[in-house]
Amino acid sequence: MANTTDGTSTEAEEAMLDTQAEAEADDDIIEPDEELSLAGREAATQTAVTESAASDLARRGAPEWVMRNRFFRYIYESYYELRYKVTWPRMEEAWQMTLMVIAVSAFVAVLLGALDLGLSKALTYVVGLGAGHHPVATPTPTPLLPGAPNP
């Protein structure tokens, strides 16, 4: 991919690459044959995907041991996709999204805290039936008479 002097590609180059990617994707599509069973179609699709991935790795110059080992191949494909296919946000966009997440999280925390406090107070009132507001009568002890046995 040709880049401009600042390291970014032009819109025309990106459009050309998108067109090439669509053409390659159209080549990989397997038309369903009415005579093939569902299992046959799945096997044919899996084979085409595996062959496509293998040829893609070969074009990228992946070592042979990566091609043979499924685990290392997965790691290599993950690295390649993160490095060359993912569109990462700019630093300014990342900061804006981070601040938005913090603001929304704080709002939800305050909202849930207020809801929790209100429900807690309501439950305390309903269960206690306002017991704190109405004094409860306590029995008064009877005075001991002089000379009477103590209980």
PDB file of C-alpha atoms in Angstrom:
ATOM      1  CA  MET A   1       0.000   0.000   0.000  1.00  0.00           C
ATOM      2  CA  ALA A   2       1.406   3.361  -0.983  1.00  0.00           C
ATOM      3  CA  ASN A   3       1.344   5.990   1.699  1.00  0.00           C
ATOM      4  CA  THR A   4       1.476   9.742   1.610  1.00  0.00           C
ATOM      5  CA  THR A   5       4.362  11.545   3.235  1.00  0.00           C
ATOM      6  CA  ASP A   6       2.609  11.617   6.619  1.00  0.00           C
ATOM      7  CA  GLY A   7       2.154   7.820   6.648  1.00  0.00           C
ATOM      8  CA  THR A   8      -1.550   7.697   5.709  1.00  0.00           C
ATOM      9  CA  SER A   9      -3.011   6.288   2.537  1.00  0.00           C
ATOM     10  CA  THR A  10      -5.061   8.374   0.148  1.00  0.00           C
ATOM     11  CA  GLU A  11      -8.778   7.891  -0.383  1.00  0.00           C
ATOM     12  CA  ALA A  12      -8.261   6.656  -3.935  1.00  0.00           C
ATOM     13  CA  GLU A  13      -5.826   3.983  -2.750  1.00  0.00           C
ATOM     14  CA  GLU A  14      -8.226   2.897  -0.002  1.00  0.00           C
ATOM     15  CA  ALA A  15     -11.107   2.688  -2.500  1.00  0.00           C
ATOM     16  CA  MET A  16      -8.939   0.566  -4.814  1.00  0.00           C
ATOM     17  CA  LEU A  17      -8.017  -1.762  -1.946  1.00  0.00           C
ATOM     18  CA  ASP A  18     -11.674  -2.059  -0.920  1.00  0.00           C
ATOM     19  CA  THR A  19     -12.590  -3.005  -4.503  1.00  0.00           C
ATOM     20  CA  GLN A  20      -9.830  -5.628  -4.580  1.00  0.00           C
ATOM     21  CA  ALA A  21     -10.947  -7.037  -1.215  1.00  0.00           C
ATOM     22  CA  GLU A  22     -14.551  -7.303  -2.449  1.00  0.00           C
ATOM     23  CA  ALA A  23     -13.412  -9.068  -5.615  1.00  0.00           C
ATOM     24  CA  GLU A  24     -11.372 -11.558  -3.578  1.00  0.00           C
ATOM     25  CA  ALA A  25     -14.328 -12.106  -1.230  1.00  0.00           C
ATOM     26  CA  ASP A  26     -16.583 -12.826  -4.225  1.00  0.00           C
ATOM     27  CA  ASP A  27     -14.081 -15.462  -5.442  1.00  0.00           C
ATOM     28  CA  ASP A  28     -14.256 -17.265  -2.084  1.00  0.00           C
ATOM     29  CA  ILE A  29     -18.058 -17.647  -2.138  1.00  0.00           C
ATOM     30  CA  ILE A  30     -19.167 -21.205  -2.820  1.00  0.00           C
ATOM     31  CA  GLU A  31     -22.479 -21.438  -4.614  1.00  0.00           C
ATOM     32  CA  PRO A  32     -24.775 -23.967  -2.907  1.00  0.00           C
ATOM     33  CA  ASP A  33     -25.490 -26.995  -5.044  1.00  0.00           C
ATOM     34  CA  GLU A  34     -28.907 -28.576  -4.632  1.00  0.00           C
ATOM     35  CA  GLU A  35     -27.361 -32.060  -4.711  1.00  0.00           C
ATOM     36  CA  LEU A  36     -25.055 -31.351  -1.754  1.00  0.00           C
ATOM     37  CA  SER A  37     -26.352 -32.142   1.691  1.00  0.00           C
ATOM     38  CA  LEU A  38     -26.076 -29.628   4.510  1.00  0.00           C
ATOM     39  CA  ALA A  39     -23.070 -31.478   5.934  1.00  0.00           C
ATOM     40  CA  GLY A  40     -21.452 -31.501   2.496  1.00  0.00           C
ATOM     41  CA  ARG A  41     -21.945 -27.750   2.136  1.00  0.00           C
ATOM     42  CA  GLU A  42     -20.461 -27.105   5.573  1.00  0.00           C
ATOM     43  CA  ALA A  43     -17.456 -29.289   4.799  1.00  0.00           C
ATOM     44  CA  ALA A  44     -16.940 -27.544   1.441  1.00  0.00           C
ATOM     45  CA  THR A  45     -17.199 -24.125   3.067  1.00  0.00           C
ATOM     46  CA  GLN A  46     -14.767 -25.109   5.849  1.00  0.00           C
ATOM     47  CA  THR A  47     -12.307 -26.447   3.281  1.00  0.00           C
ATOM     48  CA  ALA A  48     -12.532 -23.243   1.224  1.00  0.00           C
ATOM     49  CA  VAL A  49     -12.022 -21.079   4.308  1.00  0.00           C
ATOM     50  CA  THR A  50      -9.052 -23.172   5.461  1.00  0.00           C
ATOM     51  CA  GLU A  51      -7.450 -23.100   2.011  1.00  0.00           C
ATOM     52  CA  SER A  52      -8.054 -19.355   1.746  1.00  0.00           C
ATOM     53  CA  ALA A  53      -6.463 -18.751   5.159  1.00  0.00           C
ATOM     54  CA  ALA A  54      -3.534 -21.011   4.304  1.00  0.00           C
ATOM     55  CA  SER A  55      -2.883 -19.216   1.017  1.00  0.00           C
ATOM     56  CA  ASP A  56      -3.221 -15.860   2.771  1.00  0.00           C
ATOM     57  CA  LEU A  57      -0.634 -16.912   5.360  1.00  0.00           C
ATOM     58  CA  ALA A  58       1.657 -18.164   2.637  1.00  0.00           C
ATOM     59  CA  ARG A  59       1.410 -14.832   0.805  1.00  0.00           C
ATOM     60  CA  ARG A  60       2.313 -12.995   4.010  1.00  0.00           C
ATOM     61  CA  GLY A  61       5.446 -15.048   4.394  1.00  0.00           C
ATOM     62  CA  ALA A  62       4.447 -17.042   7.464  1.00  0.00           C
ATOM     63  CA  PRO A  63       7.005 -19.693   8.431  1.00  0.00           C
ATOM     64  CA  GLU A  64       6.164 -23.303   7.595  1.00  0.00           C
ATOM     65  CA  TRP A  65       5.986 -24.337  11.269  1.00  0.00           C
ATOM     66  CA  VAL A  66       3.272 -21.712  11.781  1.00  0.00           C
ATOM     67  CA  MET A  67       1.285 -23.190   8.912  1.00  0.00           C
ATOM     68  CA  ARG A  68       1.385 -26.682  10.420  1.00  0.00           C
ATOM     69  CA  ASN A  69       0.676 -25.889  14.081  1.00  0.00           C
ATOM     70  CA  ARG A  70      -2.897 -24.758  14.724  1.00  0.00           C
ATOM     71  CA  PHE A  71      -2.065 -22.940  17.983  1.00  0.00           C
ATOM     72  CA  PHE A  72       0.826 -20.899  16.561  1.00  0.00           C
ATOM     73  CA  ARG A  73      -1.157 -20.251  13.412  1.00  0.00           C
ATOM     74  CA  TYR A  74      -3.992 -18.814  15.549  1.00  0.00           C
ATOM     75  CA  ILE A  75      -1.517 -16.575  17.415  1.00  0.00           C
ATOM     76  CA  TYR A  76       0.068 -15.422  14.143  1.00  0.00           C
ATOM     77  CA  GLU A  77      -3.312 -14.706  12.520  1.00  0.00           C
ATOM     78  CA  SER A  78      -4.453 -12.778  15.594  1.00  0.00           C
ATOM     79  CA  TYR A  79      -1.287 -10.680  15.545  1.00  0.00           C
ATOM     80  CA  TYR A  80      -1.615 -10.046  11.807  1.00  0.00           C
ATOM     81  CA  GLU A  81      -5.238  -8.973  12.107  1.00  0.00           C
ATOM     82  CA  LEU A  82      -4.548  -6.641  15.039  1.00  0.00           C
ATOM     83  CA  ARG A  83      -1.506  -5.175  13.303  1.00  0.00           C
ATOM     84  CA  TYR A  84      -2.794  -4.715   9.751  1.00  0.00           C
ATOM     85  CA  LYS A  85      -6.596  -5.002   9.644  1.00  0.00           C
ATOM     86  CA  VAL A  86      -7.920  -3.297  12.792  1.00  0.00           C
ATOM     87  CA  THR A  87      -8.635   0.424  12.587  1.00  0.00           C
ATOM     88  CA  TRP A  88      -7.488   1.826  15.917  1.00  0.00           C
ATOM     89  CA  PRO A  89      -8.902   5.112  17.248  1.00  0.00           C
ATOM     90  CA  ARG A  90      -6.741   8.217  17.406  1.00  0.00           C
ATOM     91  CA  MET A  91      -5.529   9.336  20.835  1.00  0.00           C
ATOM     92  CA  GLU A  92      -8.096  12.152  20.972  1.00  0.00           C
ATOM     93  CA  GLU A  93     -10.953   9.745  20.176  1.00  0.00           C
ATOM     94  CA  ALA A  94      -9.694   7.281  22.767  1.00  0.00           C
ATOM     95  CA  TRP A  95      -9.640   9.989  25.441  1.00  0.00           C
ATOM     96  CA  GLN A  96     -13.142  11.142  24.509  1.00  0.00           C
ATOM     97  CA  MET A  97     -14.493   7.605  24.726  1.00  0.00           C
ATOM     98  CA  THR A  98     -12.691   7.033  28.040  1.00  0.00           C
ATOM     99  CA  LEU A  99     -14.143  10.207  29.566  1.00  0.00           C
ATOM    100  CA  MET A 100     -17.602   9.242  28.293  1.00  0.00           C
ATOM    101  CA  VAL A 101     -17.333   5.830  29.966  1.00  0.00           C
ATOM    102  CA  ILE A 102     -16.231   7.439  33.246  1.00  0.00           C
ATOM    103  CA  ALA A 103     -19.089   9.988  33.134  1.00  0.00           C
ATOM    104  CA  VAL A 104     -21.754   7.384  32.352  1.00  0.00           C
ATOM    105  CA  SER A 105     -20.381   5.065  35.052  1.00  0.00           C
ATOM    106  CA  ALA A 106     -20.473   7.867  37.655  1.00  0.00           C
ATOM    107  CA  PHE A 107     -24.046   8.783  36.667  1.00  0.00           C
ATOM    108  CA  VAL A 108     -25.213   5.177  36.923  1.00  0.00           C
ATOM    109  CA  ALA A 109     -23.428   4.796  40.292  1.00  0.00           C
ATOM    110  CA  VAL A 110     -25.177   7.871  41.728  1.00  0.00           C
ATOM    111  CA  LEU A 111     -28.523   6.774  40.311  1.00  0.00           C
ATOM    112  CA  LEU A 112     -28.235   3.250  41.741  1.00  0.00           C
ATOM    113  CA  GLY A 113     -26.978   4.605  45.090  1.00  0.00           C
ATOM    114  CA  ALA A 114     -29.971   6.944  45.389  1.00  0.00           C
ATOM    115  CA  LEU A 115     -32.349   4.148  44.401  1.00  0.00           C
ATOM    116  CA  ASP A 116     -30.760   1.804  46.943  1.00  0.00           C
ATOM    117  CA  LEU A 117     -30.978   4.406  49.724  1.00  0.00           C
ATOM    118  CA  GLY A 118     -34.614   5.212  48.940  1.00  0.00           C
ATOM    119  CA  LEU A 119     -35.670   1.563  48.816  1.00  0.00           C
ATOM    120  CA  SER A 120     -33.753   0.833  52.020  1.00  0.00           C
ATOM    121  CA  LYS A 121     -35.542   3.686  53.857  1.00  0.00           C
ATOM    122  CA  ALA A 122     -38.927   2.576  52.481  1.00  0.00           C
ATOM    123  CA  LEU A 123     -38.352  -1.032  53.519  1.00  0.00           C
ATOM    124  CA  THR A 124     -37.220   0.039  57.002  1.00  0.00           C
ATOM    125  CA  TYR A 125     -40.375   2.131  57.414  1.00  0.00           C
ATOM    126  CA  VAL A 126     -42.704  -0.624  56.159  1.00  0.00           C
ATOM    127  CA  VAL A 127     -41.116  -3.390  58.239  1.00  0.00           C
ATOM    128  CA  GLY A 128     -40.780  -1.277  61.358  1.00  0.00           C
ATOM    129  CA  LEU A 129     -44.152   0.406  60.759  1.00  0.00           C
ATOM    130  CA  GLY A 130     -42.665   3.587  62.077  1.00  0.00           C
ATOM    131  CA  ALA A 131     -41.691   1.968  65.415  1.00  0.00           C
ATOM    132  CA  GLY A 132     -39.158   4.702  66.036  1.00  0.00           C
ATOM    133  CA  HIS A 133     -41.915   7.354  66.048  1.00  0.00           C
ATOM    134  CA  HIS A 134     -44.338   5.692  68.511  1.00  0.00           C
ATOM    135  CA  PRO A 135     -43.124   5.004  72.052  1.00  0.00           C
ATOM    136  CA  VAL A 136     -43.817   1.522  73.305  1.00  0.00           C
ATOM    137  CA  ALA A 137     -45.271   1.193  76.818  1.00  0.00           C
ATOM    138  CA  THR A 138     -43.007  -0.706  79.173  1.00  0.00           C
ATOM    139  CA  PRO A 139     -44.329  -2.408  82.293  1.00  0.00           C
ATOM    140  CA  THR A 140     -43.456  -0.652  85.525  1.00  0.00           C
ATOM    141  CA  PRO A 141     -41.903  -2.799  88.206  1.00  0.00           C
ATOM    142  CA  THR A 142     -43.869  -3.286  91.356  1.00  0.00           C
ATOM    143  CA  PRO A 143     -42.228  -1.860  94.449  1.00  0.00           C
ATOM    144  CA  LEU A 144     -41.007  -4.310  96.958  1.00  0.00           C
ATOM    145  CA  LEU A 145     -42.799  -4.127 100.295  1.00  0.00           C
ATOM    146  CA  PRO A 146     -40.704  -3.929 103.382  1.00  0.00           C
ATOM    147  CA  GLY A 147     -40.347  -7.363 104.905  1.00  0.00           C
ATOM    148  CA  ALA A 148     -41.611  -9.218 101.829  1.00  0.00           C
ATOM    149  CA  PRO A 149     -39.365 -11.832 100.224  1.00  0.00           C
ATOM    150  CA  ASN A 150     -37.479 -10.710  97.160  1.00  0.00           C
ATOM    151  CA  PRO A 151     -38.406 -12.564  94.015  1.00  0.00           C
TER     152      PRO A 151
END
